[in-house]
PDB file of C-alpha atoms in Angstrom:
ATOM      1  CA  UNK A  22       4.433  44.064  54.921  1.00 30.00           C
ATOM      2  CA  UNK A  23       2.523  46.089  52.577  1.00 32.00           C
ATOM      3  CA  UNK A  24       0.369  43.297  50.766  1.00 36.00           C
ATOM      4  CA  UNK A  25      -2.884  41.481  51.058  1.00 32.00           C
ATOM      5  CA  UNK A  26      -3.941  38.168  50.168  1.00 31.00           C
ATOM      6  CA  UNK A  27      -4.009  37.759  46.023  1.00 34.00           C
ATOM      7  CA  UNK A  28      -3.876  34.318  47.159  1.00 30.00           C
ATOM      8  CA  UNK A  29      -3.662  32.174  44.338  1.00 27.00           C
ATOM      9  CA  UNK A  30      -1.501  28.984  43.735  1.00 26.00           C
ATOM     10  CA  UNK A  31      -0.820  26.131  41.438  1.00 24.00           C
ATOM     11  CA  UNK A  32      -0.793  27.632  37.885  1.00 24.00           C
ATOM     12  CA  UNK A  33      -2.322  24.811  35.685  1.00 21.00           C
ATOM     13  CA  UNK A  34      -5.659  23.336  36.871  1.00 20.00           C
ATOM     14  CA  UNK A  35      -4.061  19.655  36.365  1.00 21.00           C
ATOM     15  CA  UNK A  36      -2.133  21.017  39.700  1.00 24.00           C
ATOM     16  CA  UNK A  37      -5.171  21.514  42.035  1.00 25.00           C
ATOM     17  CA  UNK A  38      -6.001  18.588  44.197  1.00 30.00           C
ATOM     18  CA  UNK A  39      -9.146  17.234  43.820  1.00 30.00           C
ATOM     19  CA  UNK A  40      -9.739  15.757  47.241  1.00 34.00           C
ATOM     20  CA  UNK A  41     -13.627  16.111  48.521  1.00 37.00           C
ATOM     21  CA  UNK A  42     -14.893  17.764  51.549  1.00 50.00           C
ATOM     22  CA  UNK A  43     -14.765  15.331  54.870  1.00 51.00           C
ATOM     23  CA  UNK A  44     -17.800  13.046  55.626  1.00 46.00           C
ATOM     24  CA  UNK A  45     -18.880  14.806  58.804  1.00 45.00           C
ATOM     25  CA  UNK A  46     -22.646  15.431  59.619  1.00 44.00           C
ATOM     26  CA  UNK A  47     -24.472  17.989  58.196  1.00 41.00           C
ATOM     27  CA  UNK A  48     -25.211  20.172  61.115  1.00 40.00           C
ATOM     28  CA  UNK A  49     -22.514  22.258  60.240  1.00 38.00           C
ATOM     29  CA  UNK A  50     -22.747  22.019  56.161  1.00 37.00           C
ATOM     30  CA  UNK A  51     -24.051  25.495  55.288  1.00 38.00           C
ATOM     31  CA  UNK A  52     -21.694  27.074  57.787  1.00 37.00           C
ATOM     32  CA  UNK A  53     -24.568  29.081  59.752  1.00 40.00           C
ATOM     33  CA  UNK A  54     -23.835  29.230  62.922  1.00 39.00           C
ATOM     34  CA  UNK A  55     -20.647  27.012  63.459  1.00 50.00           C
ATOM     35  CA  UNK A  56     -17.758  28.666  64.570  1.00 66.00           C
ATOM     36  CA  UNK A  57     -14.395  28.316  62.100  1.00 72.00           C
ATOM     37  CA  UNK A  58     -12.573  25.816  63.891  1.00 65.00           C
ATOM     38  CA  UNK A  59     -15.794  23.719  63.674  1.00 77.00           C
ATOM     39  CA  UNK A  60     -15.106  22.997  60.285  1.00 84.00           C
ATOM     40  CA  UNK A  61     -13.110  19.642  59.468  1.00 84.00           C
ATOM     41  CA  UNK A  62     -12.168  19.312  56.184  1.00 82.00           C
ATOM     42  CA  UNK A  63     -10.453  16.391  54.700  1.00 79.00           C
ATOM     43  CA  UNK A  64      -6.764  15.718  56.227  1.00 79.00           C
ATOM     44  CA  UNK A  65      -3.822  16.234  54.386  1.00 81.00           C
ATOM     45  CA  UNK A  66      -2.673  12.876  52.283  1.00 86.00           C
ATOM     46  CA  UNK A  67       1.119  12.996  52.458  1.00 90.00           C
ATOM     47  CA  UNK A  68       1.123  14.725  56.689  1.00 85.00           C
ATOM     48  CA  UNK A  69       3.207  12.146  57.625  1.00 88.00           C
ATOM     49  CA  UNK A  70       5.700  12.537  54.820  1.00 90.00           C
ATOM     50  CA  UNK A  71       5.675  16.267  54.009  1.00 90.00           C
ATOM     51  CA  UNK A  72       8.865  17.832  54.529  1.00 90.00           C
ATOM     52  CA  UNK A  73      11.216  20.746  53.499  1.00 90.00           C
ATOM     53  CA  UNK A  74      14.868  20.483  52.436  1.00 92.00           C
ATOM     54  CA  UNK A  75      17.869  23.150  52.097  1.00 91.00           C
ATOM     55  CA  UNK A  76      20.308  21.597  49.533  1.00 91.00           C
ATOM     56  CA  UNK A  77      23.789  22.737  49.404  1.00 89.00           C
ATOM     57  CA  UNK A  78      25.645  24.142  46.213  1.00 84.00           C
ATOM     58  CA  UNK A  79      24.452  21.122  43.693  1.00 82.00           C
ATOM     59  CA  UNK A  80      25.468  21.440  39.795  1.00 81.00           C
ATOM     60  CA  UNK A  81      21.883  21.701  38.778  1.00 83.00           C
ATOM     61  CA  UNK A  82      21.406  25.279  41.276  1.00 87.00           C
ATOM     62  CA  UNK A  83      18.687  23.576  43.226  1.00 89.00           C
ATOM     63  CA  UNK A  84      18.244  25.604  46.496  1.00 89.00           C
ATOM     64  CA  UNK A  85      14.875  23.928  48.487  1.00 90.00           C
ATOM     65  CA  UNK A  86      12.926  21.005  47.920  1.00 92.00           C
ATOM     66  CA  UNK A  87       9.242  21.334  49.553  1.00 90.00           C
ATOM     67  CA  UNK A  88       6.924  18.672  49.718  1.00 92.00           C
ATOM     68  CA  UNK A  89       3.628  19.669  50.722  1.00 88.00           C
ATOM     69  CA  UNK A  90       1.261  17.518  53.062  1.00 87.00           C
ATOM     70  CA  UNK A  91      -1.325  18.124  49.592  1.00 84.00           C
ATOM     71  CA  UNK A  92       1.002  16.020  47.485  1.00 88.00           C
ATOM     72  CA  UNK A  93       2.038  19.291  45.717  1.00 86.00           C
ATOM     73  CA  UNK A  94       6.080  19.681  45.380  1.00 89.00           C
ATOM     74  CA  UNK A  95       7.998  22.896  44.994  1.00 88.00           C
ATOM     75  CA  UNK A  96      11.865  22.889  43.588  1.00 90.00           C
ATOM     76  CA  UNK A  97      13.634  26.546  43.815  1.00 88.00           C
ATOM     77  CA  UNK A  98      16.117  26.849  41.615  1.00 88.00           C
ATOM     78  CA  UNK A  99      18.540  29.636  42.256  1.00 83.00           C
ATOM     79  CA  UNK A 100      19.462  31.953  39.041  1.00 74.00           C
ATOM     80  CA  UNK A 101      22.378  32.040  37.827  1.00 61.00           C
ATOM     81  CA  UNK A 102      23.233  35.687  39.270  1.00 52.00           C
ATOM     82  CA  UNK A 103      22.494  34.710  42.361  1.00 46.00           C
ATOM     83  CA  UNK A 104      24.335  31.246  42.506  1.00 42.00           C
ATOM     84  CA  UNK A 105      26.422  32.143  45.965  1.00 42.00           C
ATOM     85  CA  UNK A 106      23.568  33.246  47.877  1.00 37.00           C
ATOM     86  CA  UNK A 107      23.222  31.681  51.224  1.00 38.00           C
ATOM     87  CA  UNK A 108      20.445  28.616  51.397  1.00 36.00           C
ATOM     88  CA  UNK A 109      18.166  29.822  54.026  1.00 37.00           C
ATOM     89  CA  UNK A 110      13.907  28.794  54.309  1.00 40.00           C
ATOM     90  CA  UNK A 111      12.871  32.107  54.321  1.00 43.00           C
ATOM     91  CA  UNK A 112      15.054  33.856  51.504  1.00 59.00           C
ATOM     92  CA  UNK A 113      13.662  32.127  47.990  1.00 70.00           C
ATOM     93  CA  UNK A 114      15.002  35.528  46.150  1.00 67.00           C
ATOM     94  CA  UNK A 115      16.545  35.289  43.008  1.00 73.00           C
ATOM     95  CA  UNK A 116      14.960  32.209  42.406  1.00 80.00           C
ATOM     96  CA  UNK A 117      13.014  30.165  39.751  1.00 80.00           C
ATOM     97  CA  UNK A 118      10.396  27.672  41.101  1.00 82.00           C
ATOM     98  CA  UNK A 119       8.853  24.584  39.708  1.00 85.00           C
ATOM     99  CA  UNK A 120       5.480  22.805  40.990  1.00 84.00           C
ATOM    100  CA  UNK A 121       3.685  20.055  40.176  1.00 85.00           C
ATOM    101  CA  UNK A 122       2.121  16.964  42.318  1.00 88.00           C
ATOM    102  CA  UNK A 123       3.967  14.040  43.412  1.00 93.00           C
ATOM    103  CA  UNK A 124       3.103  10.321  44.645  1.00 95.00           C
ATOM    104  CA  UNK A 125       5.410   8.744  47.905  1.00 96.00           C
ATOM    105  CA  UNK A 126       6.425   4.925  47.672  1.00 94.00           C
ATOM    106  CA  UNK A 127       8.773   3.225  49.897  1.00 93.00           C
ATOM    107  CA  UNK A 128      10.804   6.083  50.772  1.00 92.00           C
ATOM    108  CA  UNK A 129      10.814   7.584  47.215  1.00 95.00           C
ATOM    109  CA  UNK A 130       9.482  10.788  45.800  1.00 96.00           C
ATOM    110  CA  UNK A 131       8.381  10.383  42.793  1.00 96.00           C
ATOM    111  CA  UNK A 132       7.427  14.263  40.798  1.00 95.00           C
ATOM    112  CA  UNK A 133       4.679  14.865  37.999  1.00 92.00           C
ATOM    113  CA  UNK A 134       8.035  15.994  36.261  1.00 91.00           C
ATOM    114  CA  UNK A 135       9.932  12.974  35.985  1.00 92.00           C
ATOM    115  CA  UNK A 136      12.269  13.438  39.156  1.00 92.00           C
ATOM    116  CA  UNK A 137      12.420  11.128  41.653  1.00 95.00           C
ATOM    117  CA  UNK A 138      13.790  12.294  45.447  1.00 95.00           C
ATOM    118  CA  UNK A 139      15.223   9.721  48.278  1.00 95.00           C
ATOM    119  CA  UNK A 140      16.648  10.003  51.210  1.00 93.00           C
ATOM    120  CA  UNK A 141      18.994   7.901  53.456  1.00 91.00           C
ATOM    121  CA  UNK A 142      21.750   8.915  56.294  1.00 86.00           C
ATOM    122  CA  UNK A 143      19.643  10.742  58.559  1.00 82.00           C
ATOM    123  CA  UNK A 144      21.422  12.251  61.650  1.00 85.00           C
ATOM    124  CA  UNK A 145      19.558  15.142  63.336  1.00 84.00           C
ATOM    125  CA  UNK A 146      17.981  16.954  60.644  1.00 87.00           C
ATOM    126  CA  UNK A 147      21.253  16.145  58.541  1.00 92.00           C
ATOM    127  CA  UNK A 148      20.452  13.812  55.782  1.00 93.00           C
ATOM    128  CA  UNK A 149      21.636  12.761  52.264  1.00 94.00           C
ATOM    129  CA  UNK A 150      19.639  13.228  48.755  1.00 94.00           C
ATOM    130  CA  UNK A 151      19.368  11.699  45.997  1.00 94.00           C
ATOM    131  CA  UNK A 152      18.228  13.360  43.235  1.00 93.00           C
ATOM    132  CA  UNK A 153      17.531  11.772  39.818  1.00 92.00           C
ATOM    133  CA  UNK A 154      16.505  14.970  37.655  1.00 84.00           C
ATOM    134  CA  UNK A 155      14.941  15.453  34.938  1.00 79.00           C
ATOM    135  CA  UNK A 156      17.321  15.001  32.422  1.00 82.00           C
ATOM    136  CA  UNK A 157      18.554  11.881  33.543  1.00 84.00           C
ATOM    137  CA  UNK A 158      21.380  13.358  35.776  1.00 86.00           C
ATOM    138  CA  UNK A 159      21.634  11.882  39.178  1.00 91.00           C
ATOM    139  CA  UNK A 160      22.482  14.385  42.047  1.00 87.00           C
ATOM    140  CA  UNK A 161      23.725  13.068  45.450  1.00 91.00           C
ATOM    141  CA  UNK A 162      24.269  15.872  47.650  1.00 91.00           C
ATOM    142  CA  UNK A 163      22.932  16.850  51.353  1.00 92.00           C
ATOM    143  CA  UNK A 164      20.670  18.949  53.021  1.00 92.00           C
ATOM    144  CA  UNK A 165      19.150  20.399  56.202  1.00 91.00           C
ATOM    145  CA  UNK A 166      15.562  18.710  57.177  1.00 89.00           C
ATOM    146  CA  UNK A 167      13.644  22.477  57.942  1.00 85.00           C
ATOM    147  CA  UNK A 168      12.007  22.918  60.907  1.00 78.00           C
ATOM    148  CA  UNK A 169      11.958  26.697  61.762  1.00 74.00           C
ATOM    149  CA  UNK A 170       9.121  27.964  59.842  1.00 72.00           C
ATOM    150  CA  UNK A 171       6.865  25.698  61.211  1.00 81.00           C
ATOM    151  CA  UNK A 172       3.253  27.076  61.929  1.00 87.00           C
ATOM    152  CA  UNK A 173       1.301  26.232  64.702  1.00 90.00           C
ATOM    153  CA  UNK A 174      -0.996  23.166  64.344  1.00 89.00           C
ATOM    154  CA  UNK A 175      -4.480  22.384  65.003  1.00 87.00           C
ATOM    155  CA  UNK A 176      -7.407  21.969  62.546  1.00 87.00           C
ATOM    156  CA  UNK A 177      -7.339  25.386  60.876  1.00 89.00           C
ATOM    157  CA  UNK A 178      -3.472  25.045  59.943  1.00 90.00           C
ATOM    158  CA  UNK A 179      -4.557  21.347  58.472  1.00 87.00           C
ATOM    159  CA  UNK A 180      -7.775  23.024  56.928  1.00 87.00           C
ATOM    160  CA  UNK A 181      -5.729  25.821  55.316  1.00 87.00           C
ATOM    161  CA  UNK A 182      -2.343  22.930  53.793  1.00 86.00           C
ATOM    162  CA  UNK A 183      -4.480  20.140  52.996  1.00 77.00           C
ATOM    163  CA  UNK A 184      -5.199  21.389  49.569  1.00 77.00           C
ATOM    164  CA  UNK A 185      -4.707  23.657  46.727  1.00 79.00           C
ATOM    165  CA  UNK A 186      -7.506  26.677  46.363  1.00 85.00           C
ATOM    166  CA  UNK A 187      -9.155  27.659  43.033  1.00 85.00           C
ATOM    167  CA  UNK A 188     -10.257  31.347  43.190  1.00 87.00           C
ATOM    168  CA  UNK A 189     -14.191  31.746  43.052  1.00 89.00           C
ATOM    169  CA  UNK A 190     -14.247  35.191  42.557  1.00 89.00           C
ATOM    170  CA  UNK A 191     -12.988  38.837  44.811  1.00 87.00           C
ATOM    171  CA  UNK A 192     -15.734  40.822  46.040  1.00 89.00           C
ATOM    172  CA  UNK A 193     -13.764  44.690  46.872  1.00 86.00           C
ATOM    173  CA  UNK A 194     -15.397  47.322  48.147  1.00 87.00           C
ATOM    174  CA  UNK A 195     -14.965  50.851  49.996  1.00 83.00           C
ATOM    175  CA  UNK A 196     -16.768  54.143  51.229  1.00 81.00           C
ATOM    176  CA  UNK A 197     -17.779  56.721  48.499  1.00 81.00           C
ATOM    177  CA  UNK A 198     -18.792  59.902  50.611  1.00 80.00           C
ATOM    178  CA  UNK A 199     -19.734  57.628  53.679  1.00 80.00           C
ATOM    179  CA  UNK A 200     -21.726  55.125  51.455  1.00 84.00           C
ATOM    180  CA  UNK A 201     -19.779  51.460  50.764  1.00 86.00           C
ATOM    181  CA  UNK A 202     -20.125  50.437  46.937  1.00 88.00           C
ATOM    182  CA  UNK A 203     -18.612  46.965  45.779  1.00 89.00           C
ATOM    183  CA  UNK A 204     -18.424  44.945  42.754  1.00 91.00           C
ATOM    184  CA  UNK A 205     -17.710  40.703  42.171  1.00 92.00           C
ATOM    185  CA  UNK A 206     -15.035  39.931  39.796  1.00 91.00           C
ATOM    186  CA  UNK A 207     -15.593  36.643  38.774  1.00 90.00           C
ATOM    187  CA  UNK A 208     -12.385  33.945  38.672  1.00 84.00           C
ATOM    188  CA  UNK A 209      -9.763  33.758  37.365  1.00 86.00           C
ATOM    189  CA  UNK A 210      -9.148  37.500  38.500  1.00 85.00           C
ATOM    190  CA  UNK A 211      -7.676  40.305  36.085  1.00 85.00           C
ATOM    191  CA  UNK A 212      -5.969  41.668  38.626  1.00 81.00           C
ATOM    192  CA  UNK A 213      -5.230  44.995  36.373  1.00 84.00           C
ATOM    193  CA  UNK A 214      -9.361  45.220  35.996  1.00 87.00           C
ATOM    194  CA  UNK A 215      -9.439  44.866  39.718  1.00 85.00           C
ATOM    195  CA  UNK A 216      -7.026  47.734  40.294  1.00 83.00           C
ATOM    196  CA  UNK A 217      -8.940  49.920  37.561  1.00 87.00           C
ATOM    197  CA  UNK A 218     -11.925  49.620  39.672  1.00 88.00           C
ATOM    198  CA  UNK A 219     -10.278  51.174  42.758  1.00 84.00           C
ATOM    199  CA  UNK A 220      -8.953  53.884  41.423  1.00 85.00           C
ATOM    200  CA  UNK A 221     -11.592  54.616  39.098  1.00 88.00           C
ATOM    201  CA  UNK A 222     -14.802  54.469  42.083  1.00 87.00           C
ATOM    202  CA  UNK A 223     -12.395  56.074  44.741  1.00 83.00           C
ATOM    203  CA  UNK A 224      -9.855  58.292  42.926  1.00 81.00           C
ATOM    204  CA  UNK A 225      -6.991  57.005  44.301  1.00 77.00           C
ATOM    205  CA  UNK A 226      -3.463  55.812  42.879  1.00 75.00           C
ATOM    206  CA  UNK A 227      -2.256  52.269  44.004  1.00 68.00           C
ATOM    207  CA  UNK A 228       0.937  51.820  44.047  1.00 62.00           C
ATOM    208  CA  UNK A 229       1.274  47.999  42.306  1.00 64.00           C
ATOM    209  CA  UNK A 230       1.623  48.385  38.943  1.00 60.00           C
ATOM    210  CA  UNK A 231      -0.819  45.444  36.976  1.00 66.00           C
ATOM    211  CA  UNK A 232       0.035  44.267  33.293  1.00 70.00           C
ATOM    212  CA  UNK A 233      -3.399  43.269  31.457  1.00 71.00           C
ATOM    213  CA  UNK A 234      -4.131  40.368  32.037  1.00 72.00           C
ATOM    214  CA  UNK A 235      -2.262  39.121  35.046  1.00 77.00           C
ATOM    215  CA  UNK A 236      -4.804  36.231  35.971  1.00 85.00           C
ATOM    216  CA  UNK A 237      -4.586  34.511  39.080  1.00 83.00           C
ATOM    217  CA  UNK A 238      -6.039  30.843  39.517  1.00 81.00           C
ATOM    218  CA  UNK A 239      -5.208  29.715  42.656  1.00 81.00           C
ATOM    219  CA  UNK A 240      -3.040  29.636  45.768  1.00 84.00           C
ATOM    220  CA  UNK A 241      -1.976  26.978  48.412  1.00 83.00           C
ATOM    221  CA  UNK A 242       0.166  26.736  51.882  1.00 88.00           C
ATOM    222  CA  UNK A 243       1.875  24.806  54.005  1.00 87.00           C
ATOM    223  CA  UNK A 244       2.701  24.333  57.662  1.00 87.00           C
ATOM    224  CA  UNK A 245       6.451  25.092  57.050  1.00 84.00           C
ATOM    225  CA  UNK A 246       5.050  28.417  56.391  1.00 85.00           C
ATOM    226  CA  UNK A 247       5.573  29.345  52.822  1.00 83.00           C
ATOM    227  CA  UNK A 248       2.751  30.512  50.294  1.00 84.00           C
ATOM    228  CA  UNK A 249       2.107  30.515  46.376  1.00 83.00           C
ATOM    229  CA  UNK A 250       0.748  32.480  44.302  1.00 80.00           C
ATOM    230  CA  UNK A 251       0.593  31.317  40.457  1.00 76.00           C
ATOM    231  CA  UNK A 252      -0.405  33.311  37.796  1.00 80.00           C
ATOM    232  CA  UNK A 253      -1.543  32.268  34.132  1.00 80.00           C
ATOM    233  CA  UNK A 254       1.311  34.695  32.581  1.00 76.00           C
ATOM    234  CA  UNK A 255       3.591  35.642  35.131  1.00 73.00           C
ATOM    235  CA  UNK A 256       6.386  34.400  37.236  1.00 71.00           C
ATOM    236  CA  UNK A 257       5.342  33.095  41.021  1.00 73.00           C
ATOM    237  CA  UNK A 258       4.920  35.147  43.540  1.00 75.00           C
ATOM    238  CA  UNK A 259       6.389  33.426  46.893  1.00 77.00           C
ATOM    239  CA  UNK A 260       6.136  34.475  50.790  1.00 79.00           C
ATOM    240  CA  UNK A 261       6.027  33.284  54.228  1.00 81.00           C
ATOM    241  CA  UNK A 262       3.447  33.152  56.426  1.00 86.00           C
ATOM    242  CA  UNK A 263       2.368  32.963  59.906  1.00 88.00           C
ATOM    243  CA  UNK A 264      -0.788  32.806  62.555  1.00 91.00           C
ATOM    244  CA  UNK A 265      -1.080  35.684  64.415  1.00 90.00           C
ATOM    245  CA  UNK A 266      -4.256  33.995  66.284  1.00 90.00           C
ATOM    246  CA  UNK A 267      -4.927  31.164  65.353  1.00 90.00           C
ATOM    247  CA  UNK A 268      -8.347  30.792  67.212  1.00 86.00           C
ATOM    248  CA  UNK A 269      -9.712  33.638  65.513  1.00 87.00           C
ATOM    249  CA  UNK A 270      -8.092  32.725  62.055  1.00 87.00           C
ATOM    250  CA  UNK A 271      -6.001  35.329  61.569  1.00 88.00           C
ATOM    251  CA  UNK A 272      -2.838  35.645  59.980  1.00 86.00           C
ATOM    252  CA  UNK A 273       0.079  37.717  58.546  1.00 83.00           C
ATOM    253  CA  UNK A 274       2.080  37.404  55.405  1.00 79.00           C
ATOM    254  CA  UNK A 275       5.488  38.608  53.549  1.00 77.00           C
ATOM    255  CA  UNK A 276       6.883  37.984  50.497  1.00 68.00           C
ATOM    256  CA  UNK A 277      10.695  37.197  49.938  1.00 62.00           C
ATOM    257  CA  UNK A 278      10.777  39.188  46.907  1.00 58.00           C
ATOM    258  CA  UNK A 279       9.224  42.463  47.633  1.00 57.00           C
ATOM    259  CA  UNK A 280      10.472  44.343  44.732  1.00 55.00           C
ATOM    260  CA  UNK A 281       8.630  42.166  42.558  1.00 54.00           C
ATOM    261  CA  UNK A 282       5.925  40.651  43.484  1.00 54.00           C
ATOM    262  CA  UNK A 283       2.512  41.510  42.973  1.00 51.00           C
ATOM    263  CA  UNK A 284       0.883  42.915  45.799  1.00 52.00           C
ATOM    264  CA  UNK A 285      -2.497  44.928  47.174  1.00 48.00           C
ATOM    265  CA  UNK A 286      -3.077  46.182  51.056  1.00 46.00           C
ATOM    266  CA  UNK A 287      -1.721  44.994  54.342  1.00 50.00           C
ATOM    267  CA  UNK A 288       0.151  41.938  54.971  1.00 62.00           C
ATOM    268  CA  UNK A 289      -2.726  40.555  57.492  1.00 75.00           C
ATOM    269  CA  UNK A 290      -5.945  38.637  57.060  1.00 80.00           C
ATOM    270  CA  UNK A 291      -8.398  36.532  58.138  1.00 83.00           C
ATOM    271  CA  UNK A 292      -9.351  32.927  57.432  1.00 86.00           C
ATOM    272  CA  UNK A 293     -13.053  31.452  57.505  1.00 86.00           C
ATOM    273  CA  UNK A 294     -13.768  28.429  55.892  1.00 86.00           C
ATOM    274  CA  UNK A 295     -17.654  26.920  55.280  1.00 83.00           C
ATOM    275  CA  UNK A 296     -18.474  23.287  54.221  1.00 77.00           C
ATOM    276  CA  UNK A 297     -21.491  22.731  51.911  1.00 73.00           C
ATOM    277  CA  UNK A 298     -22.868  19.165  50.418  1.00 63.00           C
ATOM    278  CA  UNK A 299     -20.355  19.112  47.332  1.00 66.00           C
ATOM    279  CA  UNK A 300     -18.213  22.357  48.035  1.00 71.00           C
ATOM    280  CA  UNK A 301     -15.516  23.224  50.434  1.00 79.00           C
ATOM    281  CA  UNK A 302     -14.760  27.348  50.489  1.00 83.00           C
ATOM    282  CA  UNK A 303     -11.669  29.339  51.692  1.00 84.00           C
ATOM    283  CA  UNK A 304     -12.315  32.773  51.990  1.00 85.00           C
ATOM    284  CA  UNK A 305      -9.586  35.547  53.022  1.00 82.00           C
ATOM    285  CA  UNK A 306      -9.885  38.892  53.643  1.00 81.00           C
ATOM    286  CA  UNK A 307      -8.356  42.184  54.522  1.00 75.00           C
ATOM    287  CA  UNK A 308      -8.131  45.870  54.640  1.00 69.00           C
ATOM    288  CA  UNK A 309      -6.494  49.175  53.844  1.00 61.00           C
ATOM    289  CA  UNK A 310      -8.155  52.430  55.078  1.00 61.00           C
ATOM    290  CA  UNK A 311     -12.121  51.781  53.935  1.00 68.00           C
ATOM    291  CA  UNK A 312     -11.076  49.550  50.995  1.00 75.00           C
ATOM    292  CA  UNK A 313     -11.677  46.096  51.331  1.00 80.00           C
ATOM    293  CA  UNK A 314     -10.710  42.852  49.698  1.00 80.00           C
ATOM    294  CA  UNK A 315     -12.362  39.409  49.897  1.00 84.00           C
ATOM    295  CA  UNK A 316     -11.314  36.195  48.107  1.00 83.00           C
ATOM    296  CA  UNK A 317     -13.075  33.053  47.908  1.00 85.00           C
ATOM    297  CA  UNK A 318     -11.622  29.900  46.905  1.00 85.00           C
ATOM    298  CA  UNK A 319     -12.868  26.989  46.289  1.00 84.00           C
ATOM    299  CA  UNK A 320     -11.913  23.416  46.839  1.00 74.00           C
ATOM    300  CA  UNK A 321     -12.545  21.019  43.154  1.00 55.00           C
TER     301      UNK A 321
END
């Protein structure tokens, strides 16, 4: 795991929930001097119904279905190159993937993209789909209810899935000759000017390689332990993730396609989240060496 949090999901604001912070009292609002798992934020709508799905071989190459507890889906659709690899929750490579929000009615899944998902025939975590897509085609087919990449629950895991993150801005920093120098970037990050910054204050090479203008906007997660990172102009960067200790916040990350995705630091951080009057903020951080990374998110 060689990456750190550019954690950034849903790629069109349209995507990013807009669910307010919870109504408790204010003694904790300006996060001074409550401890992380103090902080309540608003429950996830869809908890009850959230769920993940392997499909098996369908015409249309449609791998997972994910429906997250923030009312945000996720369809991977397989490439065409890689149409006999094996369905599995943690291996998304060679894969396209598709987002948007969706609404739950009497057993139906209805998508922002005109899909509509049903189930019926449950046995075990055997069940049948139903799959009207897009173009009008209906797919019936079945699939595997997954529960292996589960998280571990408690407030911080509901805190952290309950809703999809707008970047605020990166603060990054690092030692020059024993003294640490930073510098804000601003959302949505230019994560090539971010990059330039590093190597031009420290004189060092990292090894990611940045196009101009590879903005991030956002990121979200979920308790079956997957991750998204959308970009404005780039294909979505994917991974799993886990708690390493919960209590403390802290976590570790991997991406299923390592080759390719975008990618800064370690694969560990830590969570803190603060609750103010009208804002709710996610803030992650990590570290290579002396150099230091810090996003803040923040909840519309």
């Amino acid at each position: 795991m060689k990456k750190i949090f550019l954690m950034m999901a849903l790629a069109a604001t349209a995507l990013f929930t807009t669910t307010a912070c919870g109504d408790d009292d204010d003694d904790n609002n300006n996060g001074g001097g409550s401890s992380n798992s103090t902080v309540v934020l608003t429950p996830p709508p869809f908890k009850t119904e959230a769920r993940v799905v392997n499909l098996q071989p369908n015409d249309e190459g449609i791998r997972q279905l994910r429906m997250m507890e923030s009312g945000v889906y996720m369809i991977a659709i397989e490439d065409a190159a890689n149409g006999t690899r094996a369905t599995r929750s943690v291996d998304l490579v060679g894969c396209s993937f598709e987002f948007g929000k969706y609404t739950y009615s009497n057993g139906v899944f209805t998508f922002s993209n005109g899909m509509t998902i049903s189930f019926a025939g449950q046995s075990g975590n055997n069940v049948e789909v139903t799959i009207k897509w897009k173009n009008g085609t209906t797919i019936k087919t079945t699939g595997t209810i997954d529960t292996s990449g589960t998280v571990i629950p408690g407030v911080l895991t509901d805190n952290l899935c309950s809703h999809a993150w707008s970047i605020e801005k990166v603060v990054a920093s690092g030692k020059v000759e024993g003294i640490r120098v930073g510098k804000e970037f601003q959302g949505p990050i230019d994560l090539a000017k971010v990059k330039e910054w590093y190597e031009d204050k420290f004189k060092t090479t990292l090894k990611d390689e940045f196009d101009a203008n590879t903005i991030i906007e956002g990121i979200y997660f979920d308790t079956h332990g997957l991750f998204s990172i959308n970009y404005r102009n780039r294909r979505d960067d994917v991974g799993v993730w886990n708690w390493t200790n919960i209590n403390d916040g802290k976590l570790a990350y991997t991406w299923n396609d390592k080759l390719n995705a975008i990618s800064l630091f370690s694969g560990d951080a830590s969570v803190e989240f603060t609750k103010n009057p009208d804002t709710c903020k996610l803030t992650l951080k990590g570290n290579f060496n002396e150099y230091d990374l810090e996003f803040q998110f923040t909840l519309n």
